[in-house]
mmCIF file of N, CA and C in Angstrom:
data_model
loop_
_atom_site.group_PDB
_atom_site.id
_atom_site.type_symbol
_atom_site.label_atom_id
_atom_site.label_comp_id
_atom_site.label_asym_id
_atom_site.label_seq_id
_atom_site.Cartn_x
_atom_site.Cartn_y
_atom_site.Cartn_z
ATOM 1 N N MET A 1 95.684 89.162 83.687
ATOM 2 C CA MET A 1 96.739 89.865 83.003
ATOM 3 C C MET A 1 98.050 89.233 83.420
ATOM 4 N N GLN A 2 98.760 88.654 82.476
ATOM 5 C CA GLN A 2 100.021 88.010 82.789
ATOM 6 C C GLN A 2 101.147 88.765 82.100
ATOM 7 N N GLN A 3 102.211 88.995 82.846
ATOM 8 C CA GLN A 3 103.363 89.678 82.300
ATOM 9 C C GLN A 3 104.561 89.454 83.203
ATOM 10 N N ALA A 4 105.753 89.619 82.646
ATOM 11 C CA ALA A 4 106.970 89.499 83.440
ATOM 12 C C ALA A 4 107.256 90.841 84.086
ATOM 13 N N VAL A 5 107.316 90.849 85.384
ATOM 14 C CA VAL A 5 107.592 92.078 86.117
ATOM 15 C C VAL A 5 108.847 91.863 86.951
ATOM 16 N N SER A 6 109.829 92.737 86.780
ATOM 17 C CA SER A 6 111.067 92.550 87.518
ATOM 18 C C SER A 6 111.235 93.546 88.659
ATOM 19 N N ALA A 7 110.519 94.672 88.602
ATOM 20 C CA ALA A 7 110.649 95.675 89.648
ATOM 21 C C ALA A 7 109.426 96.569 89.632
ATOM 22 N N THR A 8 109.195 97.281 90.722
ATOM 23 C CA THR A 8 108.097 98.231 90.770
ATOM 24 C C THR A 8 108.547 99.511 91.452
ATOM 25 N N THR A 9 107.871 100.588 91.144
ATOM 26 C CA THR A 9 108.067 101.859 91.814
ATOM 27 C C THR A 9 106.792 102.147 92.576
ATOM 28 N N THR A 10 106.862 102.333 93.872
ATOM 29 C CA THR A 10 105.672 102.518 94.685
ATOM 30 C C THR A 10 105.172 103.952 94.589
ATOM 31 N N LEU A 11 103.875 104.083 94.331
ATOM 32 C CA LEU A 11 103.213 105.376 94.309
ATOM 33 C C LEU A 11 102.247 105.403 95.470
ATOM 34 N N GLN A 12 102.224 106.463 96.221
ATOM 35 C CA GLN A 12 101.303 106.577 97.346
ATOM 36 C C GLN A 12 100.093 107.415 96.937
ATOM 37 N N VAL A 13 98.917 106.947 97.283
ATOM 38 C CA VAL A 13 97.695 107.689 97.043
ATOM 39 C C VAL A 13 97.360 108.413 98.331
ATOM 40 N N SER A 14 97.266 109.732 98.261
ATOM 41 C CA SER A 14 97.109 110.516 99.482
ATOM 42 C C SER A 14 95.710 110.426 100.087
ATOM 43 N N GLN A 15 94.683 110.194 99.276
ATOM 44 C CA GLN A 15 93.325 110.103 99.779
ATOM 45 C C GLN A 15 92.664 108.837 99.232
ATOM 46 N N PRO A 16 92.985 107.659 99.789
ATOM 47 C CA PRO A 16 92.463 106.423 99.216
ATOM 48 C C PRO A 16 90.947 106.343 99.220
ATOM 49 N N GLN A 17 90.288 107.032 100.139
ATOM 50 C CA GLN A 17 88.835 106.967 100.169
ATOM 51 C C GLN A 17 88.218 107.638 98.944
ATOM 52 N N SER A 18 88.934 108.528 98.287
ATOM 53 C CA SER A 18 88.381 109.216 97.125
ATOM 54 C C SER A 18 88.534 108.396 95.851
ATOM 55 N N HIS A 19 89.391 107.392 95.867
ATOM 56 C CA HIS A 19 89.673 106.559 94.703
ATOM 57 C C HIS A 19 90.054 107.406 93.489
ATOM 58 N N SER A 20 90.813 108.456 93.720
ATOM 59 C CA SER A 20 91.186 109.353 92.639
ATOM 60 C C SER A 20 92.666 109.214 92.324
ATOM 61 N N LEU A 21 92.993 108.449 91.307
ATOM 62 C CA LEU A 21 94.389 108.303 90.894
ATOM 63 C C LEU A 21 94.884 109.587 90.254
ATOM 64 N N ARG A 22 94.027 110.256 89.513
ATOM 65 C CA ARG A 22 94.437 111.472 88.822
ATOM 66 C C ARG A 22 94.800 112.569 89.808
ATOM 67 N N ARG A 23 94.003 112.757 90.827
ATOM 68 C CA ARG A 23 94.240 113.819 91.778
ATOM 69 C C ARG A 23 95.435 113.512 92.676
ATOM 70 N N SER A 24 95.691 112.261 92.953
ATOM 71 C CA SER A 24 96.684 111.916 93.951
ATOM 72 C C SER A 24 98.049 111.565 93.373
ATOM 73 N N SER A 25 98.157 111.345 92.086
ATOM 74 C CA SER A 25 99.446 110.973 91.532
ATOM 75 C C SER A 25 99.646 111.606 90.164
ATOM 76 N N PRO A 26 100.665 112.434 90.018
ATOM 77 C CA PRO A 26 100.913 113.027 88.702
ATOM 78 C C PRO A 26 101.395 112.004 87.687
ATOM 79 N N PHE A 27 101.727 110.808 88.122
ATOM 80 C CA PHE A 27 102.218 109.773 87.220
ATOM 81 C C PHE A 27 101.099 109.060 86.480
ATOM 82 N N LEU A 28 99.871 109.165 86.967
ATOM 83 C CA LEU A 28 98.760 108.441 86.352
ATOM 84 C C LEU A 28 97.694 109.421 85.874
ATOM 85 N N LEU A 29 97.930 109.997 84.724
ATOM 86 C CA LEU A 29 96.980 110.941 84.159
ATOM 87 C C LEU A 29 95.963 110.213 83.288
ATOM 88 N N ASP A 30 94.716 110.610 83.383
ATOM 89 C CA ASP A 30 93.623 110.065 82.566
ATOM 90 C C ASP A 30 93.526 108.541 82.663
ATOM 91 N N PRO A 31 93.519 107.974 83.860
ATOM 92 C CA PRO A 31 93.578 106.512 83.959
ATOM 93 C C PRO A 31 92.262 105.808 83.607
ATOM 94 N N ALA A 32 92.409 104.642 83.019
ATOM 95 C CA ALA A 32 91.317 103.683 82.856
ATOM 96 C C ALA A 32 91.631 102.582 83.857
ATOM 97 N N VAL A 33 90.728 102.295 84.771
ATOM 98 C CA VAL A 33 90.989 101.336 85.845
ATOM 99 C C VAL A 33 90.094 100.122 85.667
ATOM 100 N N ILE A 34 90.709 98.941 85.735
ATOM 101 C CA ILE A 34 89.960 97.693 85.659
ATOM 102 C C ILE A 34 90.389 96.774 86.799
ATOM 103 N N GLU A 35 89.547 95.815 87.115
ATOM 104 C CA GLU A 35 89.870 94.787 88.108
ATOM 105 C C GLU A 35 89.932 93.460 87.376
ATOM 106 N N ALA A 36 90.984 92.700 87.630
ATOM 107 C CA ALA A 36 91.150 91.391 87.008
ATOM 108 C C ALA A 36 91.842 90.466 87.991
ATOM 109 N N ASP A 37 91.236 89.321 88.245
ATOM 110 C CA ASP A 37 91.826 88.303 89.111
ATOM 111 C C ASP A 37 92.206 88.847 90.485
ATOM 112 N N GLY A 38 91.357 89.714 91.044
ATOM 113 C CA GLY A 38 91.580 90.233 92.382
ATOM 114 C C GLY A 38 92.602 91.341 92.488
ATOM 115 N N LYS A 39 93.046 91.872 91.371
ATOM 116 C CA LYS A 39 94.033 92.946 91.358
ATOM 117 C C LYS A 39 93.492 94.087 90.491
ATOM 118 N N TRP A 40 93.853 95.312 90.844
ATOM 119 C CA TRP A 40 93.455 96.497 90.084
ATOM 120 C C TRP A 40 94.580 96.910 89.153
ATOM 121 N N TYR A 41 94.219 97.341 87.950
ATOM 122 C CA TYR A 41 95.181 97.825 86.967
ATOM 123 C C TYR A 41 94.719 99.182 86.459
ATOM 124 N N ALA A 42 95.652 100.117 86.349
ATOM 125 C CA ALA A 42 95.356 101.439 85.803
ATOM 126 C C ALA A 42 96.230 101.640 84.569
ATOM 127 N N PHE A 43 95.600 102.007 83.471
ATOM 128 C CA PHE A 43 96.283 102.300 82.212
ATOM 129 C C PHE A 43 96.163 103.804 82.011
ATOM 130 N N ALA A 44 97.279 104.481 81.781
ATOM 131 C CA ALA A 44 97.247 105.937 81.825
ATOM 132 C C ALA A 44 98.091 106.586 80.732
ATOM 133 N N THR A 45 97.758 107.857 80.470
ATOM 134 C CA THR A 45 98.551 108.688 79.584
ATOM 135 C C THR A 45 99.976 108.747 80.119
ATOM 136 N N ARG A 46 100.930 108.736 79.237
ATOM 137 C CA ARG A 46 102.336 108.722 79.656
ATOM 138 C C ARG A 46 102.722 110.006 80.377
ATOM 139 N N SER A 47 103.788 109.909 81.143
ATOM 140 C CA SER A 47 104.348 111.083 81.820
ATOM 141 C C SER A 47 105.135 111.913 80.819
ATOM 142 N N ILE A 48 105.232 113.200 81.071
ATOM 143 C CA ILE A 48 105.989 114.095 80.192
ATOM 144 C C ILE A 48 107.437 113.632 80.121
ATOM 145 N N GLY A 49 107.958 113.542 78.924
ATOM 146 C CA GLY A 49 109.343 113.146 78.719
ATOM 147 C C GLY A 49 109.555 111.652 78.616
ATOM 148 N N SER A 50 108.499 110.874 78.792
ATOM 149 C CA SER A 50 108.612 109.418 78.734
ATOM 150 C C SER A 50 108.430 108.923 77.302
ATOM 151 N N ALA A 51 109.120 107.845 76.965
ATOM 152 C CA ALA A 51 108.953 107.214 75.658
ATOM 153 C C ALA A 51 107.849 106.164 75.684
ATOM 154 N N VAL A 52 107.309 105.888 76.860
ATOM 155 C CA VAL A 52 106.230 104.906 77.011
ATOM 156 C C VAL A 52 104.944 105.503 76.455
ATOM 157 N N HIS A 53 104.210 104.735 75.661
ATOM 158 C CA HIS A 53 102.949 105.224 75.093
ATOM 159 C C HIS A 53 101.805 105.140 76.099
ATOM 160 N N VAL A 54 101.663 103.989 76.749
ATOM 161 C CA VAL A 54 100.612 103.796 77.761
ATOM 162 C C VAL A 54 101.252 103.142 78.979
ATOM 163 N N GLN A 55 101.296 103.877 80.087
ATOM 164 C CA GLN A 55 101.887 103.324 81.298
ATOM 165 C C GLN A 55 100.838 102.528 82.074
ATOM 166 N N VAL A 56 101.326 101.612 82.901
ATOM 167 C CA VAL A 56 100.448 100.718 83.664
ATOM 168 C C VAL A 56 100.891 100.728 85.125
ATOM 169 N N ALA A 57 99.908 100.763 86.018
ATOM 170 C CA ALA A 57 100.162 100.609 87.450
ATOM 171 C C ALA A 57 99.228 99.525 87.956
ATOM 172 N N GLU A 58 99.611 98.890 89.058
ATOM 173 C CA GLU A 58 98.777 97.834 89.634
ATOM 174 C C GLU A 58 98.647 98.038 91.132
ATOM 175 N N SER A 59 97.552 97.493 91.686
ATOM 176 C CA SER A 59 97.292 97.635 93.111
ATOM 177 C C SER A 59 96.502 96.437 93.609
ATOM 178 N N ASP A 60 96.805 96.031 94.826
ATOM 179 C CA ASP A 60 96.030 94.971 95.477
ATOM 180 C C ASP A 60 94.877 95.550 96.291
ATOM 181 N N ASP A 61 94.993 96.840 96.670
ATOM 182 C CA ASP A 61 94.003 97.418 97.592
ATOM 183 C C ASP A 61 93.388 98.734 97.121
ATOM 184 N N PHE A 62 93.713 99.198 95.922
ATOM 185 C CA PHE A 62 93.211 100.449 95.343
ATOM 186 C C PHE A 62 93.706 101.671 96.095
ATOM 187 N N ALA A 63 94.637 101.502 97.012
ATOM 188 C CA ALA A 63 95.176 102.626 97.773
ATOM 189 C C ALA A 63 96.652 102.842 97.460
ATOM 190 N N GLN A 64 97.415 101.775 97.348
ATOM 191 C CA GLN A 64 98.834 101.862 97.022
ATOM 192 C C GLN A 64 99.033 101.271 95.638
ATOM 193 N N TRP A 65 99.638 102.067 94.759
ATOM 194 C CA TRP A 65 99.816 101.670 93.368
ATOM 195 C C TRP A 65 101.294 101.537 93.039
ATOM 196 N N ASN A 66 101.633 100.573 92.205
ATOM 197 C CA ASN A 66 103.001 100.353 91.754
ATOM 198 C C ASN A 66 103.049 100.446 90.243
ATOM 199 N N LEU A 67 103.964 101.263 89.724
ATOM 200 C CA LEU A 67 104.186 101.277 88.284
ATOM 201 C C LEU A 67 104.721 99.917 87.877
ATOM 202 N N VAL A 68 104.203 99.378 86.812
ATOM 203 C CA VAL A 68 104.654 98.082 86.315
ATOM 204 C C VAL A 68 105.897 98.297 85.467
ATOM 205 N N THR A 69 106.917 97.516 85.761
ATOM 206 C CA THR A 69 108.170 97.587 85.010
ATOM 207 C C THR A 69 108.548 96.195 84.539
ATOM 208 N N ASN A 70 109.476 96.138 83.612
ATOM 209 C CA ASN A 70 110.028 94.863 83.157
ATOM 210 C C ASN A 70 111.531 95.034 82.973
ATOM 211 N N GLU A 71 112.162 94.101 82.311
ATOM 212 C CA GLU A 71 113.619 94.151 82.172
ATOM 213 C C GLU A 71 114.099 95.362 81.363
ATOM 214 N N HIS A 72 113.212 96.025 80.645
ATOM 215 C CA HIS A 72 113.577 97.193 79.845
ATOM 216 C C HIS A 72 113.264 98.515 80.545
ATOM 217 N N GLY A 73 112.698 98.462 81.729
ATOM 218 C CA GLY A 73 112.303 99.673 82.447
ATOM 219 C C GLY A 73 110.793 99.698 82.631
ATOM 220 N N GLN A 74 110.211 100.862 82.455
ATOM 221 C CA GLN A 74 108.771 100.992 82.641
ATOM 222 C C GLN A 74 108.026 100.221 81.556
ATOM 223 N N TYR A 75 107.051 99.416 81.971
ATOM 224 C CA TYR A 75 106.268 98.600 81.045
ATOM 225 C C TYR A 75 105.391 99.496 80.173
ATOM 226 N N ASP A 76 105.332 99.203 78.886
ATOM 227 C CA ASP A 76 104.501 99.941 77.937
ATOM 228 C C ASP A 76 103.382 99.019 77.463
ATOM 229 N N ALA A 77 102.123 99.372 77.775
ATOM 230 C CA ALA A 77 100.987 98.542 77.380
ATOM 231 C C ALA A 77 100.701 98.624 75.883
ATOM 232 N N LEU A 78 101.271 99.611 75.215
ATOM 233 C CA LEU A 78 101.071 99.769 73.767
ATOM 234 C C LEU A 78 102.412 100.145 73.118
ATOM 235 N N PRO A 79 103.360 99.200 73.112
ATOM 236 C CA PRO A 79 104.707 99.531 72.624
ATOM 237 C C PRO A 79 104.758 99.836 71.123
ATOM 238 N N ASN A 80 103.878 99.217 70.356
ATOM 239 C CA ASN A 80 103.846 99.435 68.908
ATOM 240 C C ASN A 80 102.540 100.129 68.542
ATOM 241 N N LEU A 81 102.650 101.352 68.060
ATOM 242 C CA LEU A 81 101.459 102.112 67.716
ATOM 243 C C LEU A 81 100.857 101.610 66.402
ATOM 244 N N PRO A 82 99.537 101.591 66.308
ATOM 245 C CA PRO A 82 98.900 101.231 65.028
ATOM 246 C C PRO A 82 99.306 102.224 63.941
ATOM 247 N N SER A 83 99.253 101.798 62.687
ATOM 248 C CA SER A 83 99.705 102.641 61.578
ATOM 249 C C SER A 83 98.868 103.903 61.411
ATOM 250 N N TRP A 84 97.644 103.915 61.879
ATOM 251 C CA TRP A 84 96.774 105.076 61.708
ATOM 252 C C TRP A 84 97.025 106.178 62.742
ATOM 253 N N ILE A 85 97.910 105.937 63.712
ATOM 254 C CA ILE A 85 98.218 106.965 64.715
ATOM 255 C C ILE A 85 99.373 107.826 64.226
ATOM 256 N N TYR A 86 99.221 109.143 64.347
ATOM 257 C CA TYR A 86 100.295 110.078 64.050
ATOM 258 C C TYR A 86 101.315 109.940 65.171
ATOM 259 N N ALA A 87 102.470 109.384 64.880
ATOM 260 C CA ALA A 87 103.418 108.950 65.903
ATOM 261 C C ALA A 87 104.376 110.020 66.419
ATOM 262 N N LYS A 88 104.243 111.263 66.002
ATOM 263 C CA LYS A 88 105.132 112.313 66.512
ATOM 264 C C LYS A 88 104.487 112.981 67.711
ATOM 265 N N GLY A 89 105.282 113.213 68.739
ATOM 266 C CA GLY A 89 104.759 113.847 69.947
ATOM 267 C C GLY A 89 103.973 112.875 70.805
ATOM 268 N N SER A 90 103.059 113.408 71.578
ATOM 269 C CA SER A 90 102.218 112.586 72.461
ATOM 270 C C SER A 90 101.045 112.051 71.660
ATOM 271 N N ALA A 91 101.162 110.836 71.174
ATOM 272 C CA ALA A 91 100.172 110.282 70.259
ATOM 273 C C ALA A 91 99.020 109.564 70.955
ATOM 274 N N VAL A 92 99.215 109.128 72.184
ATOM 275 C CA VAL A 92 98.180 108.349 72.867
ATOM 276 C C VAL A 92 97.793 109.055 74.162
ATOM 277 N N TRP A 93 96.520 109.397 74.281
ATOM 278 C CA TRP A 93 96.011 110.049 75.489
ATOM 279 C C TRP A 93 94.801 109.286 75.985
ATOM 280 N N ALA A 94 94.631 109.249 77.285
ATOM 281 C CA ALA A 94 93.439 108.696 77.934
ATOM 282 C C ALA A 94 93.051 107.324 77.386
ATOM 283 N N PRO A 95 93.929 106.338 77.526
ATOM 284 C CA PRO A 95 93.603 105.003 77.018
ATOM 285 C C PRO A 95 92.427 104.405 77.788
ATOM 286 N N ASP A 96 91.720 103.511 77.136
ATOM 287 C CA ASP A 96 90.624 102.799 77.781
ATOM 288 C C ASP A 96 90.823 101.316 77.537
ATOM 289 N N VAL A 97 90.547 100.509 78.542
ATOM 290 C CA VAL A 97 90.692 99.062 78.436
ATOM 291 C C VAL A 97 89.378 98.433 78.866
ATOM 292 N N VAL A 98 88.892 97.485 78.068
ATOM 293 C CA VAL A 98 87.654 96.775 78.407
ATOM 294 C C VAL A 98 87.866 95.282 78.223
ATOM 295 N N GLN A 99 87.108 94.517 78.989
ATOM 296 C CA GLN A 99 87.156 93.071 78.873
ATOM 297 C C GLN A 99 85.998 92.615 77.995
ATOM 298 N N LEU A 100 86.300 91.803 76.996
ATOM 299 C CA LEU A 100 85.285 91.265 76.107
ATOM 300 C C LEU A 100 84.626 90.039 76.706
ATOM 301 N N ASP A 101 83.523 89.608 76.124
ATOM 302 C CA ASP A 101 82.778 88.447 76.616
ATOM 303 C C ASP A 101 83.623 87.177 76.648
ATOM 304 N N ASP A 102 84.619 87.077 75.749
ATOM 305 C CA ASP A 102 85.451 85.876 75.727
ATOM 306 C C ASP A 102 86.590 85.915 76.758
ATOM 307 N N GLY A 103 86.646 86.984 77.564
ATOM 308 C CA GLY A 103 87.664 87.096 78.605
ATOM 309 C C GLY A 103 88.903 87.853 78.179
ATOM 310 N N SER A 104 89.048 88.146 76.901
ATOM 311 C CA SER A 104 90.209 88.905 76.430
ATOM 312 C C SER A 104 89.995 90.393 76.690
ATOM 313 N N TYR A 105 91.070 91.150 76.560
ATOM 314 C CA TYR A 105 91.025 92.593 76.800
ATOM 315 C C TYR A 105 91.419 93.336 75.537
ATOM 316 N N VAL A 106 90.798 94.506 75.342
ATOM 317 C CA VAL A 106 91.170 95.368 74.219
ATOM 318 C C VAL A 106 91.384 96.782 74.747
ATOM 319 N N MET A 107 92.261 97.501 74.072
ATOM 320 C CA MET A 107 92.529 98.894 74.430
ATOM 321 C C MET A 107 92.030 99.753 73.284
#
């Protein structure tokens, strides 16, 4: 996963042995977690009041997570919604990300 990251916000996981992002951080609701190139990525339902559709956090150790940001603020993994999504209110919940056989990723 390649992207321009200019800053991060550190999130602490209170019980790293449980590997529970949902229980330990209100910022990462309904996360889909993948490992790529030795790093963990969590794609999650947006926080209340956020304009981000799908937020992303990353971790090197699965215990400490950083929200991914870019020059515009919090990184949005799905900035442009497909035309079939009803775009009013909270349109995207519980995103899932999978890696295809060719190495690409789909949400």
